[in-house]
XYZ file of N, CA, C and O in Angstrom:
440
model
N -19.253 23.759 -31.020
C -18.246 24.154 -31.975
C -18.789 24.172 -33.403
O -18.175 24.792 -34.272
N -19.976 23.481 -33.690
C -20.401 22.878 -34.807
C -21.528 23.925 -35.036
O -21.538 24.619 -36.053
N -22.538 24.029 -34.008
C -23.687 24.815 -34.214
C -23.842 26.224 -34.141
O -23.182 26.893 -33.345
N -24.940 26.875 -35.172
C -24.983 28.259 -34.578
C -26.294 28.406 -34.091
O -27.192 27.823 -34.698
N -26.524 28.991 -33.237
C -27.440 29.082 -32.171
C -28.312 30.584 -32.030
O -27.655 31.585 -31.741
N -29.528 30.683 -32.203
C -30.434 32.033 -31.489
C -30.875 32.440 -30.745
O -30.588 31.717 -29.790
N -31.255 32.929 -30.536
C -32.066 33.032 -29.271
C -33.139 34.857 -29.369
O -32.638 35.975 -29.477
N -34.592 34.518 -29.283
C -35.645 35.402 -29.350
C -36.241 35.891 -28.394
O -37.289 35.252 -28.302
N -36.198 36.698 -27.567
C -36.951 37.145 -26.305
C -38.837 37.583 -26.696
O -39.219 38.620 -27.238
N -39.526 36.674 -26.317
C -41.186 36.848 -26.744
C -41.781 37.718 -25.676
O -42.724 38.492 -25.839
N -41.088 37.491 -24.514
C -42.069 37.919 -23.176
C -40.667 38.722 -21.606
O -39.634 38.128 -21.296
N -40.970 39.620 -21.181
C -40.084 39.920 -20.124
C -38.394 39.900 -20.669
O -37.874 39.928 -21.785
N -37.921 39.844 -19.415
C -36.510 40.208 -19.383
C -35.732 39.124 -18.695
O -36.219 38.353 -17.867
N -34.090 39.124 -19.229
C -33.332 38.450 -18.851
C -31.767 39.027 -19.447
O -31.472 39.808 -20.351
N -31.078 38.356 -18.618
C -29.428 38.373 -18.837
C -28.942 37.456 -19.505
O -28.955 36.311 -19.053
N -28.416 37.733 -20.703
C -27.330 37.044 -21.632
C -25.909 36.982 -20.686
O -25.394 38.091 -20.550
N -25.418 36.208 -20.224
C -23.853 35.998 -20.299
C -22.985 35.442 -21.081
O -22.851 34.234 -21.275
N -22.388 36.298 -21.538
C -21.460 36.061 -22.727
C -20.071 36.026 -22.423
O -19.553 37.136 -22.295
N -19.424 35.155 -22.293
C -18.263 35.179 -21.456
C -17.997 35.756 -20.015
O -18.460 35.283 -18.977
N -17.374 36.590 -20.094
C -17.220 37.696 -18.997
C -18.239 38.752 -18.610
O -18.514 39.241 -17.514
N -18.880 39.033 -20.237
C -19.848 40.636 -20.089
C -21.575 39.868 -19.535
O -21.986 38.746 -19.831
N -22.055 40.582 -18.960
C -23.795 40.244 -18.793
C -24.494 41.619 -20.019
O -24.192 42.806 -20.148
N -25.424 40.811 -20.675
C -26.017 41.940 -21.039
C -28.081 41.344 -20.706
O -28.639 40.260 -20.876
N -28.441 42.300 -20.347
C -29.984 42.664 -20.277
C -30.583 42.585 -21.774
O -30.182 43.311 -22.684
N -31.800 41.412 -21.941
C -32.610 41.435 -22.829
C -33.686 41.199 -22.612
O -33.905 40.188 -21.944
N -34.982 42.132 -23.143
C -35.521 42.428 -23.392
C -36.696 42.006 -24.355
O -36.233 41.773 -25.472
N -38.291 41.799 -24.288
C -39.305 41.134 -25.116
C -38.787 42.089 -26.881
O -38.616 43.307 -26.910
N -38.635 41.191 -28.116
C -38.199 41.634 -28.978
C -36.786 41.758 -29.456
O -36.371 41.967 -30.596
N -36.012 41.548 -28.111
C -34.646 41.379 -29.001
C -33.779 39.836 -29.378
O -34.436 38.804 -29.239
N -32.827 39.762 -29.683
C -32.737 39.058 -30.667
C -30.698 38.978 -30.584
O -29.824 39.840 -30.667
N -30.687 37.531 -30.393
C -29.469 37.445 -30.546
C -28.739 36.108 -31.322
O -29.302 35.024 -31.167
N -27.486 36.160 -32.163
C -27.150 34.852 -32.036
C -25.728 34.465 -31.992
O -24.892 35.336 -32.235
N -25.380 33.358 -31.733
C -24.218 32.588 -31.489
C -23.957 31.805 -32.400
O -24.581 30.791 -32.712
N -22.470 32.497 -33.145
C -22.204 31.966 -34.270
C -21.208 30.399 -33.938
O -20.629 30.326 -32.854
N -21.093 29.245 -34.935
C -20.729 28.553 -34.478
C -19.206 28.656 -34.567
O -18.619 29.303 -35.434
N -18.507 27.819 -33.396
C -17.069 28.239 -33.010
C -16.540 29.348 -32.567
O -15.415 29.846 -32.600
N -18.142 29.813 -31.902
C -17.573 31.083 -30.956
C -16.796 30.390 -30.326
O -16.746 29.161 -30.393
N -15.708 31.501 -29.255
C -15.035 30.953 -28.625
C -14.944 31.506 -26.865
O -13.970 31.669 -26.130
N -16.571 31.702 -26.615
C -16.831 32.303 -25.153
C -18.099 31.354 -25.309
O -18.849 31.030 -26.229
N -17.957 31.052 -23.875
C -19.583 30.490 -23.409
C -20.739 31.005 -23.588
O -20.538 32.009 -24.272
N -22.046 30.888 -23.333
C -23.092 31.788 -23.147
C -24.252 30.890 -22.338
O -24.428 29.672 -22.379
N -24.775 31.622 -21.802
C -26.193 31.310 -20.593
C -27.027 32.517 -20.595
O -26.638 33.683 -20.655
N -28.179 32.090 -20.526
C -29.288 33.189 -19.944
C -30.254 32.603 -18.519
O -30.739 31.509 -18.228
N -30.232 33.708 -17.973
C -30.900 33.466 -16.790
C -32.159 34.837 -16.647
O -32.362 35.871 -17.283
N -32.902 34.073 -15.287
C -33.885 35.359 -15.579
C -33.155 36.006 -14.283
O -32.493 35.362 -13.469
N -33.376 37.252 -14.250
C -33.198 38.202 -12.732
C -33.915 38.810 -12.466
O -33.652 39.840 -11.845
N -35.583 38.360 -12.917
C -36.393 39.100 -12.410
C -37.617 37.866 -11.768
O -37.832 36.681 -12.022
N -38.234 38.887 -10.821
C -39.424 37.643 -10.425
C -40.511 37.412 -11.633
O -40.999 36.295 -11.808
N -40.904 38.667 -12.553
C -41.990 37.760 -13.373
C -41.337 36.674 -14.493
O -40.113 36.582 -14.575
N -42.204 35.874 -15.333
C -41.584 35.079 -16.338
C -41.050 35.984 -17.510
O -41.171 37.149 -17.891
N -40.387 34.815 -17.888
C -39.526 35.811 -19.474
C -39.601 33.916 -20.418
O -39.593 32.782 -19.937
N -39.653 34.321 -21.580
C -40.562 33.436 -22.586
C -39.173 34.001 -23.448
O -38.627 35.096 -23.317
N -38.817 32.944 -24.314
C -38.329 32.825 -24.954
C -37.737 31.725 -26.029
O -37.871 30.565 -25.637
N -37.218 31.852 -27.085
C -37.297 31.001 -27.976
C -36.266 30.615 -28.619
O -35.966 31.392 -29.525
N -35.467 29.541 -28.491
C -34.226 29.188 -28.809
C -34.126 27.963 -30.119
O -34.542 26.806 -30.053
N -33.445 28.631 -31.286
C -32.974 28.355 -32.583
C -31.958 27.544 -32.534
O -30.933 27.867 -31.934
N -32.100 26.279 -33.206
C -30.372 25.659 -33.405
C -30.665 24.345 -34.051
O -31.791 24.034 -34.438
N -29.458 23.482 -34.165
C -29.782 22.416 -34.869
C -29.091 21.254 -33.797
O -28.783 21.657 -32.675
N -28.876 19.958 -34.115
C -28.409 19.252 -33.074
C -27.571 18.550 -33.941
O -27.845 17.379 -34.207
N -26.549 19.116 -34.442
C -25.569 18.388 -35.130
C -25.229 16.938 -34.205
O -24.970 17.030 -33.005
N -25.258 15.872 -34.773
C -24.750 14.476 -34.120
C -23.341 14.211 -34.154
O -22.914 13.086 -33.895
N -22.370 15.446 -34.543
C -20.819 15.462 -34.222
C -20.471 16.754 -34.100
O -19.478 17.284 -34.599
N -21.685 17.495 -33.115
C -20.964 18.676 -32.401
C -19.912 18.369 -31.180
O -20.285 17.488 -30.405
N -19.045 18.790 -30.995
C -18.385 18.845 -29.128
C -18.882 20.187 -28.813
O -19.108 21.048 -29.664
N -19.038 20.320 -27.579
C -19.229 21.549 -26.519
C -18.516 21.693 -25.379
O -18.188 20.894 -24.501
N -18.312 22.970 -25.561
C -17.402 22.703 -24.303
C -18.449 23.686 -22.856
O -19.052 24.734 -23.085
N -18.431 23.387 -22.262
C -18.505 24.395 -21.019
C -17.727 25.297 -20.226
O -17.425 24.780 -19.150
N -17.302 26.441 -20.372
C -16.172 27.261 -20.169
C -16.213 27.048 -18.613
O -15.180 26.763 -18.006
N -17.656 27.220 -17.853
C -17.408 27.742 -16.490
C -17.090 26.306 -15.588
O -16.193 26.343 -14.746
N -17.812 25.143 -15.794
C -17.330 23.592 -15.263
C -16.399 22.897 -16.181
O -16.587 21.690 -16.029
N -15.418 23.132 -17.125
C -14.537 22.734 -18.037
C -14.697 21.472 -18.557
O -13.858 20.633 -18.884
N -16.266 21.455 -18.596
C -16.983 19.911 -19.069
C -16.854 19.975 -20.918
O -17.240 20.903 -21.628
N -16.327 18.948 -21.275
C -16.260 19.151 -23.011
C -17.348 17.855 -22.909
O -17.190 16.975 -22.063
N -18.608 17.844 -23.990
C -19.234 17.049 -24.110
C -19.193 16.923 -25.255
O -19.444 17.927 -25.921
N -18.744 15.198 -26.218
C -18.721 15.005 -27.206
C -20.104 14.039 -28.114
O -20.247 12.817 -28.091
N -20.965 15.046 -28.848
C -21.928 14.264 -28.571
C -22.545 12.628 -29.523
O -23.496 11.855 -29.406
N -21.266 12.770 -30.491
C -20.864 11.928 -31.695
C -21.078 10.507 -30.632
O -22.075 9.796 -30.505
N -19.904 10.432 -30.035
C -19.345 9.549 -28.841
C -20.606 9.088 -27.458
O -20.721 7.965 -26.967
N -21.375 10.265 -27.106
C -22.443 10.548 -26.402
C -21.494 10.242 -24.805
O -21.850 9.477 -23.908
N -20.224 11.106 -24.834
C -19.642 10.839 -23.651
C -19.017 12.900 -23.557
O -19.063 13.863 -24.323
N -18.454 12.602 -22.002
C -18.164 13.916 -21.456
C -16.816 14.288 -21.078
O -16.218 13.216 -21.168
N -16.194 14.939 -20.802
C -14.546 15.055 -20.428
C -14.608 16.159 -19.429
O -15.431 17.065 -19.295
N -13.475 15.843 -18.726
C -12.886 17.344 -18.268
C -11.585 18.197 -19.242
O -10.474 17.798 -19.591
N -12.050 19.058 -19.394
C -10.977 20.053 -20.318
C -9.663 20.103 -19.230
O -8.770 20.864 -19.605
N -9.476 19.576 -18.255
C -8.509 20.048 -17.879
C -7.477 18.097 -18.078
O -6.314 17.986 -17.689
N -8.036 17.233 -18.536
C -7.756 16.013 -18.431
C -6.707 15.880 -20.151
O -6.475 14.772 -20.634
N -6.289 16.998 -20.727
C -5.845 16.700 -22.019
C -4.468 16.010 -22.322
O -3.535 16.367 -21.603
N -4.316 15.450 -22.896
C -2.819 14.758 -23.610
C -2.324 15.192 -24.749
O -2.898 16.034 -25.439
N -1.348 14.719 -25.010
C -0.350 14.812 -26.044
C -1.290 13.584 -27.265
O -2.039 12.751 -26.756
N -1.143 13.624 -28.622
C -1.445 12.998 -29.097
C -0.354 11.645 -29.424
O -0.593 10.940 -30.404
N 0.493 11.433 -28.796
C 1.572 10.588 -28.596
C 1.303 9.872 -26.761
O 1.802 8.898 -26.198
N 0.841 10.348 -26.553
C 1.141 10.133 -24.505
C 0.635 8.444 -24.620
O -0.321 8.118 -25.323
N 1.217 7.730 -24.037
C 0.748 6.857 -23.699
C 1.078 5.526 -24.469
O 1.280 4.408 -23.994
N 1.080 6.071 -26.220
C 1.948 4.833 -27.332
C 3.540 4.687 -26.881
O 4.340 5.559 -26.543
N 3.666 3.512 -26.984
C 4.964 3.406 -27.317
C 5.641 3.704 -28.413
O 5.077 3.048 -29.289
N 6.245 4.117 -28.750
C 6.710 4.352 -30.245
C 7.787 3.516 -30.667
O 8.104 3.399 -31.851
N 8.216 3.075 -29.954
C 9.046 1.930 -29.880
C 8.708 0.744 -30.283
O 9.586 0.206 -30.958
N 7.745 0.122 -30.119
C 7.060 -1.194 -30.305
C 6.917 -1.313 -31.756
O 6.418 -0.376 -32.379
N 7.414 -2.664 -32.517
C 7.657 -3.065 -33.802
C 5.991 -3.630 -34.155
O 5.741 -3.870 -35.336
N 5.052 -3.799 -33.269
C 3.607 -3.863 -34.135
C 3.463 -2.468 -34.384
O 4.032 -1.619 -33.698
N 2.818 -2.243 -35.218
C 2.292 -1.118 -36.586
C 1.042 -0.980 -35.110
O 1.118 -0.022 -34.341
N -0.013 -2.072 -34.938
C -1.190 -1.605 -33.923
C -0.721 -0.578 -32.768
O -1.234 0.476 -32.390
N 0.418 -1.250 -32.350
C 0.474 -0.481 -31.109
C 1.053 0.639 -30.721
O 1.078 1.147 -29.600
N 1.801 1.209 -32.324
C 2.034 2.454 -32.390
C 1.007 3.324 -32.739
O 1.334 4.509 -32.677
N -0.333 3.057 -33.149
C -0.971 3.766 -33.661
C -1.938 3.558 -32.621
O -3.011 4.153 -32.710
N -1.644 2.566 -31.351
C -3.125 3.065 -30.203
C -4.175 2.249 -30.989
O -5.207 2.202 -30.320
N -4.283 1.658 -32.035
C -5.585 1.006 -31.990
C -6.398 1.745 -32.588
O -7.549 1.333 -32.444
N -6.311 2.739 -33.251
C -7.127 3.817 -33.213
C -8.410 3.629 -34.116
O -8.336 2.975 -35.155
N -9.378 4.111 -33.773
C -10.980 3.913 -34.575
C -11.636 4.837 -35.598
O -12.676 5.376 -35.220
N -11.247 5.084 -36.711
C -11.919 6.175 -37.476
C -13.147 5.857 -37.946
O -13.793 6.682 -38.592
């Protein structure tokens, strides 16, 4: 969500998947992933010789990622993982009722 990402093809061929679309690249081309796109991306090779390539980015220490196709969110601040399908309410679970101040607010850690 945090990072933007490149990617340089030096040698042979391969497939970008970009959400839904595949596209074919090629020694010389050149792509990148701006941060908070909001589609996945992978490259794979589909051919038998090698394909060489060179990938740009930074490692922000409070990026999250999500994984569109295993709905894995990895938070890497935390250095822990989720399932995107596991989400709550930002209320679920407090009582709101309860006269400690702590235990309406969950305890919470900023």
């Amino acid at each position: 969500m945090l990072e933007e990402e490149h990617a340089y093809i030096l040698e042979g061929a391969l497939t970008l998947k970009l959400g839904a679309r595949n596209y074919v690249m090629k020694a010389g081309d050149y792509v990148c992933f701006p941060a908070g796109q909001k589609v996945g991306h992978s490259l794979f090779n589909h051919t038998d010789a090698p394909c060489r390539y060179l990938i740009i980015g930074e490692r922000n220490p409070n990026d999250v990622i999500v994984y569109p196709e295993s709905g894995r969110v990895s938070v890497r601040l935390t250095g822990e993982g989720y399932s995107k399908a596991a989400t709550m309410d930002y209320w679920e679970g407090i009582d709101a009722s309860a006269s400690d101040a702590k235990a309406r607010t969950g305890l919470a850690q900023e």
